[in-house]
Tab-separated table of N, CA and C in Angstrom:
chain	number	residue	atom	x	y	z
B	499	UNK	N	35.644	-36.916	54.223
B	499	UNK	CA	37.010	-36.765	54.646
B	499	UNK	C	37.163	-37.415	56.011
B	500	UNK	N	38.560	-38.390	56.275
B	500	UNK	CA	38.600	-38.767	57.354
B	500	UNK	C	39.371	-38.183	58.533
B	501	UNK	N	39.058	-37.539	59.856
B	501	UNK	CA	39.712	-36.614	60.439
B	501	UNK	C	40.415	-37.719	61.256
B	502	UNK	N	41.353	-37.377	61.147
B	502	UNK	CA	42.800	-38.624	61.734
B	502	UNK	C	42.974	-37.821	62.674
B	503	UNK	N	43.182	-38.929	63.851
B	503	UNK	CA	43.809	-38.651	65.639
B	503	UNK	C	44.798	-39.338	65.429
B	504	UNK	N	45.960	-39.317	64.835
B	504	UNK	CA	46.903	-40.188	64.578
B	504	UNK	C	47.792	-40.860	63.771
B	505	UNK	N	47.070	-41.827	63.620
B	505	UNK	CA	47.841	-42.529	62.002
B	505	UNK	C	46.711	-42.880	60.919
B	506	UNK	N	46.755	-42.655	59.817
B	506	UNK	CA	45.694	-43.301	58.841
B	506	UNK	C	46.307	-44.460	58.338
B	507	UNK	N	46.779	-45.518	59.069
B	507	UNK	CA	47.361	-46.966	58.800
B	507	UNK	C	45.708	-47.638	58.840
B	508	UNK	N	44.917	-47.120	59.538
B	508	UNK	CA	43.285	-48.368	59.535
B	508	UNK	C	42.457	-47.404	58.221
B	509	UNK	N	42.616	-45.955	57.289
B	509	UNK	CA	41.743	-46.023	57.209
B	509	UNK	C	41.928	-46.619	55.392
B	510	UNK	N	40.910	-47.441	55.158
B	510	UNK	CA	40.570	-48.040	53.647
B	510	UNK	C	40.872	-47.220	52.420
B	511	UNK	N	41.631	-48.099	51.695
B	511	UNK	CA	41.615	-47.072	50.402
B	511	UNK	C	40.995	-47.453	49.256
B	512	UNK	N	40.790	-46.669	48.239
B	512	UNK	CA	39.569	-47.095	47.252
B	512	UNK	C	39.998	-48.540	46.930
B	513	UNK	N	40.975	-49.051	46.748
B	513	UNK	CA	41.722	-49.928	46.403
B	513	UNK	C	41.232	-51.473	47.017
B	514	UNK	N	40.379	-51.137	48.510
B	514	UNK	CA	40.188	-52.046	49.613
B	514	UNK	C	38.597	-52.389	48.965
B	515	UNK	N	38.147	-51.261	48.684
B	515	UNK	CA	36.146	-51.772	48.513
B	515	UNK	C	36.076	-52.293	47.610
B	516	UNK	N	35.578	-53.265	47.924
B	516	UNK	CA	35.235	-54.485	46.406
B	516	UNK	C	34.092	-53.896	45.872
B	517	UNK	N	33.672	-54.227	44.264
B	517	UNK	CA	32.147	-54.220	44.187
B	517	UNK	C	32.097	-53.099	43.693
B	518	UNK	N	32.630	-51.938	44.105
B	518	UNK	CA	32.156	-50.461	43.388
B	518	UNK	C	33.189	-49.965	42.264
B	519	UNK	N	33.502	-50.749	41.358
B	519	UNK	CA	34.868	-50.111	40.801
B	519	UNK	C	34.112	-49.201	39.770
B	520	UNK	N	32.571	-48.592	39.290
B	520	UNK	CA	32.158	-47.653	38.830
B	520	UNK	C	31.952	-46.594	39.286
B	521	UNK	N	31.593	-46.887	40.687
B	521	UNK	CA	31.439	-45.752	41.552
B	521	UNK	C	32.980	-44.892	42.111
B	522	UNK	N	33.680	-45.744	42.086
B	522	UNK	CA	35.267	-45.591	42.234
B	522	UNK	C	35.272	-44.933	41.337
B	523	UNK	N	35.391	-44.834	40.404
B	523	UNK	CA	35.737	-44.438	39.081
B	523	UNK	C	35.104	-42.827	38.835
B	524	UNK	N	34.105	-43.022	38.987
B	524	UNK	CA	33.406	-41.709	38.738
B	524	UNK	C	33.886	-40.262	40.086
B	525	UNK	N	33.514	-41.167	41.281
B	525	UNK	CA	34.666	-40.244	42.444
B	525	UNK	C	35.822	-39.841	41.714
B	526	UNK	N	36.882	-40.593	41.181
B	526	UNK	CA	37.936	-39.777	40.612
B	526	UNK	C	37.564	-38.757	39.459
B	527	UNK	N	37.055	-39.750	38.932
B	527	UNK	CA	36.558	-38.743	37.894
B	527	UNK	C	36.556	-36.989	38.036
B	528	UNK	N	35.961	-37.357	39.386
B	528	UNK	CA	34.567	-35.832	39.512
B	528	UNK	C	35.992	-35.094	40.631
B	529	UNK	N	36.719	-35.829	41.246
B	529	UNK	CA	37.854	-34.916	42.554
B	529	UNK	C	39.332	-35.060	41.525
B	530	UNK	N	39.459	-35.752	40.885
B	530	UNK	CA	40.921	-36.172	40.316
B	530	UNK	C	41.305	-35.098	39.995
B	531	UNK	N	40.584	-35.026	38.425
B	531	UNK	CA	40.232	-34.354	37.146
B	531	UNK	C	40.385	-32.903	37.318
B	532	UNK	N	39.860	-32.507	37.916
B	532	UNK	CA	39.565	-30.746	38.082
B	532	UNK	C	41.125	-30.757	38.553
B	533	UNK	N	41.594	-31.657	39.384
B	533	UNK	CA	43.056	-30.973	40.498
B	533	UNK	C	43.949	-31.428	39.024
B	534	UNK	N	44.097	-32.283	38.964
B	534	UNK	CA	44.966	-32.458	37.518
B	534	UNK	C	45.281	-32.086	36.192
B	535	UNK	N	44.093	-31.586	35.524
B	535	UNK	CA	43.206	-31.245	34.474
B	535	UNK	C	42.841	-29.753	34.546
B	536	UNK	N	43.062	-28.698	34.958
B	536	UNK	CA	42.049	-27.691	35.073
B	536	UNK	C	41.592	-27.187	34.125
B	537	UNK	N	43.212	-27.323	32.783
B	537	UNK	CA	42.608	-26.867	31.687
B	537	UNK	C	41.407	-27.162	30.966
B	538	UNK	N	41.039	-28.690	31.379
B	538	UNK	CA	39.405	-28.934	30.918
B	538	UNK	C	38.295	-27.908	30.639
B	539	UNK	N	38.399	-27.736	32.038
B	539	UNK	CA	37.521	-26.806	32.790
B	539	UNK	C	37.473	-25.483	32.136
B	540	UNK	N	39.140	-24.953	31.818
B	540	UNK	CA	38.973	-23.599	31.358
B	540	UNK	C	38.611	-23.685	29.985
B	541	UNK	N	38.970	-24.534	28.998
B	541	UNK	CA	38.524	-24.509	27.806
B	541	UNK	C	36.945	-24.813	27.537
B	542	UNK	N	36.380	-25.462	28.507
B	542	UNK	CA	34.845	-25.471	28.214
B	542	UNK	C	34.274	-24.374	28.785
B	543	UNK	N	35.068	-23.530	29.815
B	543	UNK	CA	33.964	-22.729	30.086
B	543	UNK	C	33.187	-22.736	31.195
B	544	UNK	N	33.816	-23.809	31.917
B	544	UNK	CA	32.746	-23.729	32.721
B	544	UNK	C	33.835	-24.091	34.268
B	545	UNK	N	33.501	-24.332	35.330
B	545	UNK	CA	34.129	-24.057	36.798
B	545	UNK	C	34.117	-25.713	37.226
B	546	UNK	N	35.186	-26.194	37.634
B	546	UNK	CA	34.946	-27.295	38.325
B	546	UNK	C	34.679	-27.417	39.852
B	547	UNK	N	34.019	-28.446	39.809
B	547	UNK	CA	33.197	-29.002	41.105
B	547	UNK	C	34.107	-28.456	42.275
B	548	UNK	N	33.801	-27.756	43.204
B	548	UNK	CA	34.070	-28.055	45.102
B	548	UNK	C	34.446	-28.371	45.350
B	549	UNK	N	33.469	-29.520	45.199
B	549	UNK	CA	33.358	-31.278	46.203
B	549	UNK	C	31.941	-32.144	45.634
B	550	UNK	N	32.549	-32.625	46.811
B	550	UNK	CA	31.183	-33.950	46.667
B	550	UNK	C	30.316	-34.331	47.928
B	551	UNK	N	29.582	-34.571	47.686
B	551	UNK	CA	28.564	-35.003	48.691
B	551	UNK	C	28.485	-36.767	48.339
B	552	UNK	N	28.844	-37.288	49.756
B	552	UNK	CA	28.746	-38.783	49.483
B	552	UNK	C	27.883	-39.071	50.701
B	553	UNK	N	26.624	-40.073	50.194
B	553	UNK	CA	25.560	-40.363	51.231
B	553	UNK	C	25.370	-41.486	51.108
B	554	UNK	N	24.831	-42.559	52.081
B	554	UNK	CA	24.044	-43.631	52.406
B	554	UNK	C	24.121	-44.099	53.713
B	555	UNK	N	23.899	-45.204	54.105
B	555	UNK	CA	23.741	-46.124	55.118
B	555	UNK	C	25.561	-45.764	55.773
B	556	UNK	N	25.549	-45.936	57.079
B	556	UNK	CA	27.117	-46.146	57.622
B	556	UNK	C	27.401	-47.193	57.560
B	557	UNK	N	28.551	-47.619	56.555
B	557	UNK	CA	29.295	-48.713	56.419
B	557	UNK	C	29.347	-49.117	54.944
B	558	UNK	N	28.084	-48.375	54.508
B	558	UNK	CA	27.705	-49.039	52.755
B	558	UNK	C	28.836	-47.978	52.124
């Protein structure tokens, strides 16, 4: 999450990163889905995700 002092006019949207449109994809997937969808969730039975944990290098 990006903590804004201001305006979020600089910060990137999925829309901006080239190159990952699977990894894009699956992020929605996994944050979209549950907020949109819950009934998924209730008909299988099971609880949707939190969150997410996103890791690597700063900048990658």
């Amino acid at each position: 999450m990006v903590k804004a002092q201001g305006s979020l006019k600089n910060v990137p949207a999925a829309i901006d990163i080239g190159g990952l449109e699977e990894q894009i994809q699956e992020i929605k997937e996994t944050v979209e889905l549950p907020l949109v969808h819950p009934e998924y969730y209730e008909e299988m039975g099971i609880t949707a995700p939190k969150g997410v944990i996103l890791f690597g290098e700063p900048g990658t």
